[in-house]
Coordinates of C-alpha atoms and ligand atoms in Angstrom, one line a residue:
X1 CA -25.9 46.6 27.8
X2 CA -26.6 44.7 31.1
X3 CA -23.9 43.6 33.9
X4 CA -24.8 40.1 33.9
X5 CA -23.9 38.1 37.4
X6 CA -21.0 35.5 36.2
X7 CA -21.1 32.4 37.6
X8 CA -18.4 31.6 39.7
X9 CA -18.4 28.3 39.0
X10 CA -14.4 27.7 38.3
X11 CA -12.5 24.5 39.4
X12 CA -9.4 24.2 39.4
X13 CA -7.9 22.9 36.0
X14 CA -4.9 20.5 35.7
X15 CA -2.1 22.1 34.4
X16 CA 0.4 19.8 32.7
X17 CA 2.9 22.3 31.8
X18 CA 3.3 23.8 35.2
X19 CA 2.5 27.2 34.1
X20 CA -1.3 29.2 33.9
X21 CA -3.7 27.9 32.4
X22 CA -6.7 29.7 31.7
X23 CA -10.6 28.2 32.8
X24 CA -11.9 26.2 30.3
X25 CA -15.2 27.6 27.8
X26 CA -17.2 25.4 28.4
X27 CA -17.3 27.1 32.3
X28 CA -17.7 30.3 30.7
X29 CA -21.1 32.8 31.1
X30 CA -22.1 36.0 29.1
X31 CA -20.0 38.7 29.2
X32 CA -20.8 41.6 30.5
X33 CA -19.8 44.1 28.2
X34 CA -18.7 47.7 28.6
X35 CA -21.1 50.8 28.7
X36 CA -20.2 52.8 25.6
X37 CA -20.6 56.8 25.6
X38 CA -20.2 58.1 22.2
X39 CA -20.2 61.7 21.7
X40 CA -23.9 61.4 20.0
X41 CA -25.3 59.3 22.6
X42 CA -23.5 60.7 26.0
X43 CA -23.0 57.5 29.0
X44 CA -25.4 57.3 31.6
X45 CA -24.6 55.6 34.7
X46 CA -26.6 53.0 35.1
X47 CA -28.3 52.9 38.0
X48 CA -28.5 49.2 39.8
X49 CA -25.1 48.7 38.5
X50 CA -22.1 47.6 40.9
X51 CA -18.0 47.1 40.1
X52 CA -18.2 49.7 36.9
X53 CA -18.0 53.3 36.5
X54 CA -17.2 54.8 33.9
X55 CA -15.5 58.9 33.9
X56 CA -17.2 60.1 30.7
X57 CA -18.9 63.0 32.7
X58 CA -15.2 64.0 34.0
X59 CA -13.8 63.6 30.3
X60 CA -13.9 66.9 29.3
X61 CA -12.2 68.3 33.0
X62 CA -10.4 71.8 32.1
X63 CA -7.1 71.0 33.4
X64 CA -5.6 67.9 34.6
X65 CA -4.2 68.0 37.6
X66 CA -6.0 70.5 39.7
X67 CA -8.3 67.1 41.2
X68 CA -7.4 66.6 45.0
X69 CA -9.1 64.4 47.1
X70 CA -10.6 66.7 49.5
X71 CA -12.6 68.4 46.5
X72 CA -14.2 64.9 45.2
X73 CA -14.7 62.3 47.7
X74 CA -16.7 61.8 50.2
X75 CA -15.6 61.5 53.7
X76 CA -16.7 57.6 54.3
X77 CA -13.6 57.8 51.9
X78 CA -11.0 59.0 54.1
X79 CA -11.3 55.9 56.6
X80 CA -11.1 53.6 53.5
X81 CA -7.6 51.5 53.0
X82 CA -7.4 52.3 49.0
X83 CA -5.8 50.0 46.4
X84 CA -5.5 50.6 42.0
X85 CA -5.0 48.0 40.4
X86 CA -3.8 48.6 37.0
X87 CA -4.8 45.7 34.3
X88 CA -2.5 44.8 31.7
X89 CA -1.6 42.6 28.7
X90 CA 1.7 41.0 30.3
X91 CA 4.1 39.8 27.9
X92 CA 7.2 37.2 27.9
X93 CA 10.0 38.1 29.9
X94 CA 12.8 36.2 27.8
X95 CA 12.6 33.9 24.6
X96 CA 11.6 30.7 27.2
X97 CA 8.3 32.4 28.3
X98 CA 7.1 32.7 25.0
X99 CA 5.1 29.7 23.4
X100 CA 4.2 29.5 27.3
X101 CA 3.2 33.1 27.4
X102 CA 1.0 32.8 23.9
X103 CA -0.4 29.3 25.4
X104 CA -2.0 31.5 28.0
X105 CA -3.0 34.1 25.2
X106 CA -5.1 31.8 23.3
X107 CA -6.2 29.9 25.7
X108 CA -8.1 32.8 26.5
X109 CA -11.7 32.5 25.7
X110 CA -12.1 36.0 25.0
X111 CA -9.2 35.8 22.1
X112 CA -9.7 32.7 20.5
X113 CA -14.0 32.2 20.6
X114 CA -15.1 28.8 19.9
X115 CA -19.0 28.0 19.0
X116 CA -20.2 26.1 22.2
X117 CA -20.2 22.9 21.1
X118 CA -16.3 23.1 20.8
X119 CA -15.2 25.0 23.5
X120 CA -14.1 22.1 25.4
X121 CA -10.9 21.9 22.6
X122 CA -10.0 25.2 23.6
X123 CA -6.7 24.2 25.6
X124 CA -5.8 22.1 22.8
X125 CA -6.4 24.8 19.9
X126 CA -3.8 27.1 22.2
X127 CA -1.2 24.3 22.6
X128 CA -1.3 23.9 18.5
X129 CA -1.5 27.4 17.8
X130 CA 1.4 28.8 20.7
X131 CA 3.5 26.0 19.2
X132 CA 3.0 26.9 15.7
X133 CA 3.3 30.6 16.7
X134 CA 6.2 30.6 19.1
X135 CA 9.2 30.6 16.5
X136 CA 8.2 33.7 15.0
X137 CA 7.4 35.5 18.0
X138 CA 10.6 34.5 19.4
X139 CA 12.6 36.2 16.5
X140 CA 10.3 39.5 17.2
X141 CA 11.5 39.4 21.1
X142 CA 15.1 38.5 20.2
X143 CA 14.8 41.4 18.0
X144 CA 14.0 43.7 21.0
X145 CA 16.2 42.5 23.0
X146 CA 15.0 39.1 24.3
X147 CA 12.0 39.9 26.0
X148 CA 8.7 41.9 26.4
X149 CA 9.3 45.8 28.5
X150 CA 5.8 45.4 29.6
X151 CA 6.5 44.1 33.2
X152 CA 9.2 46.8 33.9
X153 CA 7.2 49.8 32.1
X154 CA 4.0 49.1 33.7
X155 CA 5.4 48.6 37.3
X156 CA 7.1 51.8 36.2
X157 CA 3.6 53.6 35.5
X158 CA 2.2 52.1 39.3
X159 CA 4.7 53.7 41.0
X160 CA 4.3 56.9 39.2
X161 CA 0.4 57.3 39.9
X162 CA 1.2 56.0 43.2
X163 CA 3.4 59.1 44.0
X164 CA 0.4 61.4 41.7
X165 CA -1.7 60.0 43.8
X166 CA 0.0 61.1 46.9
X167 CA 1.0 64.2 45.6
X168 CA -3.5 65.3 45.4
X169 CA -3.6 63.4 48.9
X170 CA -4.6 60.0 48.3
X171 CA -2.6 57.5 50.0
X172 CA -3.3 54.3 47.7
X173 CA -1.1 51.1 47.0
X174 CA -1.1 50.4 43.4
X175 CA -1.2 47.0 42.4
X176 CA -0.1 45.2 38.7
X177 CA -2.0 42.3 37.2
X178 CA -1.3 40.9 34.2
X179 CA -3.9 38.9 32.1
X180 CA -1.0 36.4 30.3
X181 CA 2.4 35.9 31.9
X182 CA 3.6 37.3 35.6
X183 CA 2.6 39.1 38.0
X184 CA -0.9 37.3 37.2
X185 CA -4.2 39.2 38.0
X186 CA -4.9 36.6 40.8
X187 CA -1.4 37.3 42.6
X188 CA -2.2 41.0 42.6
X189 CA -5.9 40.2 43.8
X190 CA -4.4 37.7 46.4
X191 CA -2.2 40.9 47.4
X192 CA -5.1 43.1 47.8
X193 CA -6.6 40.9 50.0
X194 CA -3.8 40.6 52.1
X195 CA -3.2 44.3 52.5
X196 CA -7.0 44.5 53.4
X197 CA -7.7 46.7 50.6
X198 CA -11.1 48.0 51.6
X199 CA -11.9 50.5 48.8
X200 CA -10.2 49.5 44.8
X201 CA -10.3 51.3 41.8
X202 CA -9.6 49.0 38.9
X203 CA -7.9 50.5 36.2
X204 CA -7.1 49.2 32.9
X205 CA -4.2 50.4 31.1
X206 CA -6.0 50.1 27.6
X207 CA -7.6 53.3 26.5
X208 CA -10.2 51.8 24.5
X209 CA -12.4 49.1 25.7
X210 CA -12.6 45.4 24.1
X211 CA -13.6 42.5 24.7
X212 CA -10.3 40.9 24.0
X213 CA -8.4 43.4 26.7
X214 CA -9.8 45.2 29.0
X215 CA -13.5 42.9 29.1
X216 CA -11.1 39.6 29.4
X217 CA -9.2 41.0 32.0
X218 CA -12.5 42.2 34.3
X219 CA -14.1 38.7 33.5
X220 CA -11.1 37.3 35.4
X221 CA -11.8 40.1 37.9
X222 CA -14.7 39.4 38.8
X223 CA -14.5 35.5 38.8
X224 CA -12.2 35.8 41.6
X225 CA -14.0 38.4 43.3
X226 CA -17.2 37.0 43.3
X227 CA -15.8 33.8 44.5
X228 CA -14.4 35.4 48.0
X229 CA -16.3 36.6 50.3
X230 CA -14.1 39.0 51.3
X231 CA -13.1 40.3 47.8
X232 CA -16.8 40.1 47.5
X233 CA -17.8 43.2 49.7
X234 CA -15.0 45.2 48.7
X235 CA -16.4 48.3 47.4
X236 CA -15.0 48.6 43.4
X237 CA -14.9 51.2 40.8
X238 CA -13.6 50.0 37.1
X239 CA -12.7 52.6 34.7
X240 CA -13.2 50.6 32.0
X241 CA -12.4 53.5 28.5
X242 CA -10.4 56.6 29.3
X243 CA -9.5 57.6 25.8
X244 CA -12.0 60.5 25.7
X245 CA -10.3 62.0 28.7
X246 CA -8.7 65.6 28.3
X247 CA -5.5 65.1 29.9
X248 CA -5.3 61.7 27.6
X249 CA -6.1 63.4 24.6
X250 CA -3.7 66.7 25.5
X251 CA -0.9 64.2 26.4
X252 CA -0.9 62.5 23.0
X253 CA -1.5 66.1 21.0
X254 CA 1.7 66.9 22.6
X255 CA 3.4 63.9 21.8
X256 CA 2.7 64.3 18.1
X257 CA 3.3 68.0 17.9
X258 CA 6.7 67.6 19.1
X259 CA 7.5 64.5 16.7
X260 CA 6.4 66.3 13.8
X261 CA 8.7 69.2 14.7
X262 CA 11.7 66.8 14.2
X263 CA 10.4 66.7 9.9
X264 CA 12.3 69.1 8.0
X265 CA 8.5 70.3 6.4
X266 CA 6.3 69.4 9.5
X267 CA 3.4 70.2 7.5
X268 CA 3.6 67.2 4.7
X269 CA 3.9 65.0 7.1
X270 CA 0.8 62.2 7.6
X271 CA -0.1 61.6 10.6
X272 CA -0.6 57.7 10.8
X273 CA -2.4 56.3 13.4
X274 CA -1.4 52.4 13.7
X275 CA -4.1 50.5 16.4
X276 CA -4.2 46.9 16.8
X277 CA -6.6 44.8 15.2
X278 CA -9.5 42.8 16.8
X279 CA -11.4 40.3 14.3
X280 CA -14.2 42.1 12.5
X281 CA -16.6 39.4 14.1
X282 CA -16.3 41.0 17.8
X283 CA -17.5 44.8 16.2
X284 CA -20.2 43.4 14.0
X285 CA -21.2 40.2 16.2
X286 CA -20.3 41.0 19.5
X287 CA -20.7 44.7 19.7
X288 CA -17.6 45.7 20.7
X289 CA -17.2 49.4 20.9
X290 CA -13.3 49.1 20.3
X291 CA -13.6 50.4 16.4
X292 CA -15.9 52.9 17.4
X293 CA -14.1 53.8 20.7
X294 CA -10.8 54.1 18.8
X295 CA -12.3 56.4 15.7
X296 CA -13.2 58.8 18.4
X297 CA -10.1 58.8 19.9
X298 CA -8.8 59.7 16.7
X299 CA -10.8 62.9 16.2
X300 CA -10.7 63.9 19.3
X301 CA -6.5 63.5 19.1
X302 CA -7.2 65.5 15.6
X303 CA -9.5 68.4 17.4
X304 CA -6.8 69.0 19.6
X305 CA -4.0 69.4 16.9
X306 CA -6.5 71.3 14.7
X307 CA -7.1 73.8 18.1
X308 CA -3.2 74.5 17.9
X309 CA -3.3 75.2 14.4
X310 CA -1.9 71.6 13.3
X311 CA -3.6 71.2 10.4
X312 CA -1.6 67.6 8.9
X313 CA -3.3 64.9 7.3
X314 CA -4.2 61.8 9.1
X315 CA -5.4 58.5 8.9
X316 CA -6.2 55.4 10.9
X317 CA -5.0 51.6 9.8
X318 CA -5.0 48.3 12.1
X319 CA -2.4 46.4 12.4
X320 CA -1.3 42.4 14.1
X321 CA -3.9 40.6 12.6
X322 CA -3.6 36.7 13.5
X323 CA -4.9 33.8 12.0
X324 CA -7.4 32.8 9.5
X325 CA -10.0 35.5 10.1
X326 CA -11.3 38.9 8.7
X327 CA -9.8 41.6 11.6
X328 CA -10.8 45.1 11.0
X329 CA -9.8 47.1 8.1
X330 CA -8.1 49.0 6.6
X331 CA -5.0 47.0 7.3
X332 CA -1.2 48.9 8.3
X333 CA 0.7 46.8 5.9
X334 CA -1.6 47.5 2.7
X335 CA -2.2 51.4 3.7
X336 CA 1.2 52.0 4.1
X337 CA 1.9 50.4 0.4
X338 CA -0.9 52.7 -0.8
X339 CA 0.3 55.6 0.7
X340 CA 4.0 55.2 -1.0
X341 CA 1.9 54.4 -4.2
X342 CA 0.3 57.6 -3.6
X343 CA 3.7 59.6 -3.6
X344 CA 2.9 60.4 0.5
X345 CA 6.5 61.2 1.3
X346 CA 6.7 61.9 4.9
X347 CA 5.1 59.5 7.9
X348 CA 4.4 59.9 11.1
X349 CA 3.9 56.5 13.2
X350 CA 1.1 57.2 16.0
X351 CA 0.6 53.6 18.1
X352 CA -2.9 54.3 19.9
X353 CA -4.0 51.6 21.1
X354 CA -1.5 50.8 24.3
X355 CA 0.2 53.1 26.1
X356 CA 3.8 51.2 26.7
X357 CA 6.3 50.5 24.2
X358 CA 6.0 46.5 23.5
X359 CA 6.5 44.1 20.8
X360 CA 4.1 46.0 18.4
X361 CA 5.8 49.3 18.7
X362 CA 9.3 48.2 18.8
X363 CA 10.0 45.4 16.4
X364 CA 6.2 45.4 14.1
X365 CA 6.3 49.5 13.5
X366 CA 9.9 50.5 14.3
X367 CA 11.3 47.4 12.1
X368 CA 8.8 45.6 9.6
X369 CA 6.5 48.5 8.7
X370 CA 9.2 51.3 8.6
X371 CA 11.4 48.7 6.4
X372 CA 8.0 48.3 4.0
X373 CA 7.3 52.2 4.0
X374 CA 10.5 52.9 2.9
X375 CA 10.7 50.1 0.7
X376 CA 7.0 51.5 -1.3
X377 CA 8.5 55.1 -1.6
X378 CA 7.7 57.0 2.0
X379 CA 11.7 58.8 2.5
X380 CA 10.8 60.3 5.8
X381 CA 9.7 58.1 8.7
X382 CA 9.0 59.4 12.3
X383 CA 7.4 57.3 15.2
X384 CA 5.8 58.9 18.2
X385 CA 6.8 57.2 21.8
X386 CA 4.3 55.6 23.2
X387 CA 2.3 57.7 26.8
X388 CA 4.8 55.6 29.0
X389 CA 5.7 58.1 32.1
X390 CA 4.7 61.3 30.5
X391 CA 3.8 63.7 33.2
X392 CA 0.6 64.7 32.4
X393 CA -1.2 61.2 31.5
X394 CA 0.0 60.2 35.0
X395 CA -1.8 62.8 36.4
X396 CA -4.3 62.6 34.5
X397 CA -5.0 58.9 35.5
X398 CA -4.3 59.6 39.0
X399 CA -7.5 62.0 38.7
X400 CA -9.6 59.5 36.9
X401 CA -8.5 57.0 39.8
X402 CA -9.9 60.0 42.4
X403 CA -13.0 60.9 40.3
X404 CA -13.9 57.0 40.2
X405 CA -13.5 56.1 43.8
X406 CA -17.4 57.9 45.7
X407 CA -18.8 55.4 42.7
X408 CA -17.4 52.0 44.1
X409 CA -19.7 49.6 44.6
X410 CA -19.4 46.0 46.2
X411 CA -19.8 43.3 43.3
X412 CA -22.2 40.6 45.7
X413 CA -25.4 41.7 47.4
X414 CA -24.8 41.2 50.7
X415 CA -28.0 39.6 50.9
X416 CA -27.5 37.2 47.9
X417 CA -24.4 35.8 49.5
X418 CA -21.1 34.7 47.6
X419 CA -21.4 31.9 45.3
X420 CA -19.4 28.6 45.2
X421 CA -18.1 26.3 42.9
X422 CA -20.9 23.9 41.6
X423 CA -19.0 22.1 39.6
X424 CA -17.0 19.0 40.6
X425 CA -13.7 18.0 39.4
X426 CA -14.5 14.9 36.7
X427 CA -11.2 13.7 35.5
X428 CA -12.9 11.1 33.1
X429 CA -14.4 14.2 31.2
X430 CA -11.0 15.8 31.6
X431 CA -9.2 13.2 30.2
X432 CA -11.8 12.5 27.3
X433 CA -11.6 16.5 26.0
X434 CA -8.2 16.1 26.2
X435 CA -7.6 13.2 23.9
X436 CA -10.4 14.7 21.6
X437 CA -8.6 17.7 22.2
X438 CA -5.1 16.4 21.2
X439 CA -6.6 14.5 18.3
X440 CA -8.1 17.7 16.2
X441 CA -4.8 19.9 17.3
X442 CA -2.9 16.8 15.5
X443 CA -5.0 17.6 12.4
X444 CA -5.1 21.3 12.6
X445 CA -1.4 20.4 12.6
X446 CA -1.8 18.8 8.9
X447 CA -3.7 21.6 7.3
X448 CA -1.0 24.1 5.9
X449 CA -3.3 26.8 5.4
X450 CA -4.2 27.1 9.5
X451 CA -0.4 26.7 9.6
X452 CA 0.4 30.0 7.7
X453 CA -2.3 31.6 8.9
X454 CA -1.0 31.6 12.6
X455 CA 2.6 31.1 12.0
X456 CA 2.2 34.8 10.0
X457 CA 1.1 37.9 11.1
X458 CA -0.3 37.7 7.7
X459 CA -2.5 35.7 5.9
Ligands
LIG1 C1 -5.5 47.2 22.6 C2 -4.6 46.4 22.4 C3 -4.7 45.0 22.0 C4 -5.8 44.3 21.5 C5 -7.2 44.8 21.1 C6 -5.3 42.9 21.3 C7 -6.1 41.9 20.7 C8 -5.6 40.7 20.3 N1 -4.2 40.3 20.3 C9 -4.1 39.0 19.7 C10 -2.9 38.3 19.6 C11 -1.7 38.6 20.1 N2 -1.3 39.8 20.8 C12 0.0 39.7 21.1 C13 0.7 40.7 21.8 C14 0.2 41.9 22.2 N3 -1.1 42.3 22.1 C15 -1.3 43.6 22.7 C16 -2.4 44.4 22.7 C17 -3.6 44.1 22.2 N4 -4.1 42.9 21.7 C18 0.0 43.9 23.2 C19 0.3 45.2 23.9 C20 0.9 42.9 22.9 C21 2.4 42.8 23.2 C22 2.8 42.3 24.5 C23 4.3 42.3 24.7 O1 4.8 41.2 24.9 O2 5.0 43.3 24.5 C24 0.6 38.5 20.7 C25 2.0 38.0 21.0 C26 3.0 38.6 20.1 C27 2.9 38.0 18.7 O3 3.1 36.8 18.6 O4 2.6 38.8 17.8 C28 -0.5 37.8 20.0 C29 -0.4 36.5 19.4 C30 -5.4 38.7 19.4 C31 -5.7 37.3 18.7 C32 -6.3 39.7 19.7 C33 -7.8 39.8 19.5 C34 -8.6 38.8 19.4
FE2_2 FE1 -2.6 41.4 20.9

């Protein structure tokens, strides 16, 4: 997989709702996807390769938290002003936000992927499907209390590998940016630059890489750093999977040994773990290593419980599918079903895929699936938390941030110069997509099957 040099070639887009809008597809390169390391075929650095690392090598560190920073870096280090910025999902802070909020989301070309010839409709496509969407999104954030925890949790989690970080000697300010709603992933970068950040590890707070999180996010990333020539020669590390990392895998053993204790016959229970979809297209089309990445995960969570002497069933289902596409399979809703059918009377809810409680874990697993478990015959139900503050995963992620930062690397060439906008603003050709734009989103409107499709979680 190569790191292909993204144009930088962004203008700035009108926005007439007054709130982010997303760069258009049509502006859009090749993505440079993620290095994978599997356990067959161990990650190599690549060599050449700026604004990535990856901490495979450190995944299988004895103990977390015995990292410092006087036993890994190097001492050009020391004089270096450090920033982490963690990357996240953001989500709508009350019921307003949210057809805004999924605007944003599917404006994104990493989430919804039009063929080339139509990627000009893509702000339209959004509009119609964040309009269609919003009512029953809004009932799942009433349900949780009017709002997505995600800003609070995760500035939560920055503060605490902020102090982990200080507690191993690293002085660092840890930065939040959000890919969909506020604090945006240009604010933070703006931040950074402000602070004269002169060294950044760039952390994702998704333990598996795809291209719909954690590669979306970095193409923003590196859009805006390539286009400044300060942010250019800031020396970067991205950590861009983490889910094969010990302290990850101990912290979420522990996790589910302790749920299961709460089972009156821990040993019946099934362990379910409940990741969210991505459309079977990005695995088999794109290659993204998320399936793959996550399936791993899941025996290496397993390996640990088995090491204790935790010997339960598991098994692993997908769950959020959206609109009128195949996503990957087997699907929560139907295993759980099968599972009642089965006479599986004990459940234990594992989220994997995120590590703050959101939307997903509090009103799709806590409410609709446990209602539709214990409606197809499943009597005990149990949920694991999700990592949120746990001790050891901070610490854990304050290592990875040490063990990452000798490998920064600044994303331009000094000698190749930063790249500027080429393209100038045409507002005919704006106004022209848009009324194309507004014409097809009038007739998606018409066709009751789109409708469903992403009105529903379900098809
Ligand atoms: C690893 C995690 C996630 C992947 C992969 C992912 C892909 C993905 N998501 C959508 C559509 C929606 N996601 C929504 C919310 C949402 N998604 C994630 C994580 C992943 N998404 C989280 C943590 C959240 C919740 C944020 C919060 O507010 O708490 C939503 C909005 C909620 C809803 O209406 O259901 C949508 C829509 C797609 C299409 C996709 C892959 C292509
Ligand atoms: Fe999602």
């Amino acid at each position: 997989m190569e790191a292909t040099a993204l144009s930088s070639g962004l203008r700035p887009l009108p926005n007439p709702n007054g709130y982010r809008l997303s760069r258009s597809c049509s502006q859009r390169k090749s993505l440079p996807l993620a290095r994978f390391h599997s356990k067959e075929t161990p990650f190599k650095k690549p060599q050449g390769l700026s604004f990535k690392t990856n901490v495979f090598e450190q995944a299988h560190h004895p103990v977390a938290g015995d990292l410092s920073y006087d036993d890994t870096t190097r001492s050009s280090v020391a004089e270096d002003k450090i920033g982490v910025l963690l990357l996240n999902l953001g989500g709508p802070e009350t019921l307003n936000d949210v057809q805004p909020f999924l605007y944003n989301l599917f404006a994104d070309p990493d989430i919804i992927r039009l063929p080339r010839p139509f990627q000009f409709l893509q702000g339209a496509i959004a509009k119609f499907i964040s309009v269609v969407r919003a009512p029953k999104s809004k009932e799942g954030y009433a349900a949780i209390g009017g709002g997505s925890p995600l800003r609070k949790i995760t500035d939560e989690q920055a503060d605490a590998i902020r102090l982990a970080l200080q507690a191993k000697n690293v002085s660092a300010d840890v930065y939040v940016g959000m890919r969909y709603w506020f604090p945006f992933t240009e604010e933070a970068v703006q931040q950074i630059k402000k602070d004269k950040i002169t060294r950044l590890v760039v952390l994702p707070l998704y333990p598996q890489y795809s291209i719909s999180t954690t590669g979306s996010s970095v193409r923003v990333l590196q859009d805006l750093f390539r286009k400044d020539p300060y942010l250019a020669r800031v020396p970067v590390a991205i950590i861009e999977s983490w889910y094969q990392r010990r302290g990850y895998v101990n912290s979420m053993a522990d996790l589910i040994q302790k749920e299961l204790q709460t089972f009156s016959d821990p040993k019946e229970v099934m362990v379910f773990f409940s990741a969210h979809g991505v459309p079977v297209s990005y695995v088999e089309n794109s290659g993204d290593p998320y399936q793959k990445q996550m399936e791993e995960c899941i025996d290496l969570i397993m390996e640990e419980l088995k090491s204790r002497g935790v010997q339960n069933n598991h098994i692993l289902a997908y769950q959020s599918r959206v609109g009128p596409v195949q996503w990957l399979k087997p699907y929560t809703d139907e295993v759980l079903v099968d599972l009642g059918k089965n006479g599986v009377k004990s459940l234990l809810a594992v989220p994997v895929s995120f590590v703050s409680e959101h939307i997903e874990t509090l009103e799709e697993i806590d409410m609709e699936y446990r209602e539709l478990a214990l409606e197809s015959g499943i009597e005990n139900w149990g949920r694991v938390p999700a990592l949120g503050l746990t001790p050891s995963f901070i610490t854990d992620l304050a290592d990875a941030v040490i063990e990452s930062l000798p490998s920064a690397e600044a994303m331009v060439n000094p000698s190749a110069g930063v790249s500027e906008d080429s393209e100038s603003s045409d507002a005919f050709g704006y106004i022209m997509k848009m009324f194309f734009g507004s014409v097809l989103a009038f007739l998606l409107l018409l066709s009751p099957k789109m409708f469903h499709a992403f009105r529903n979680h379900l098809i």
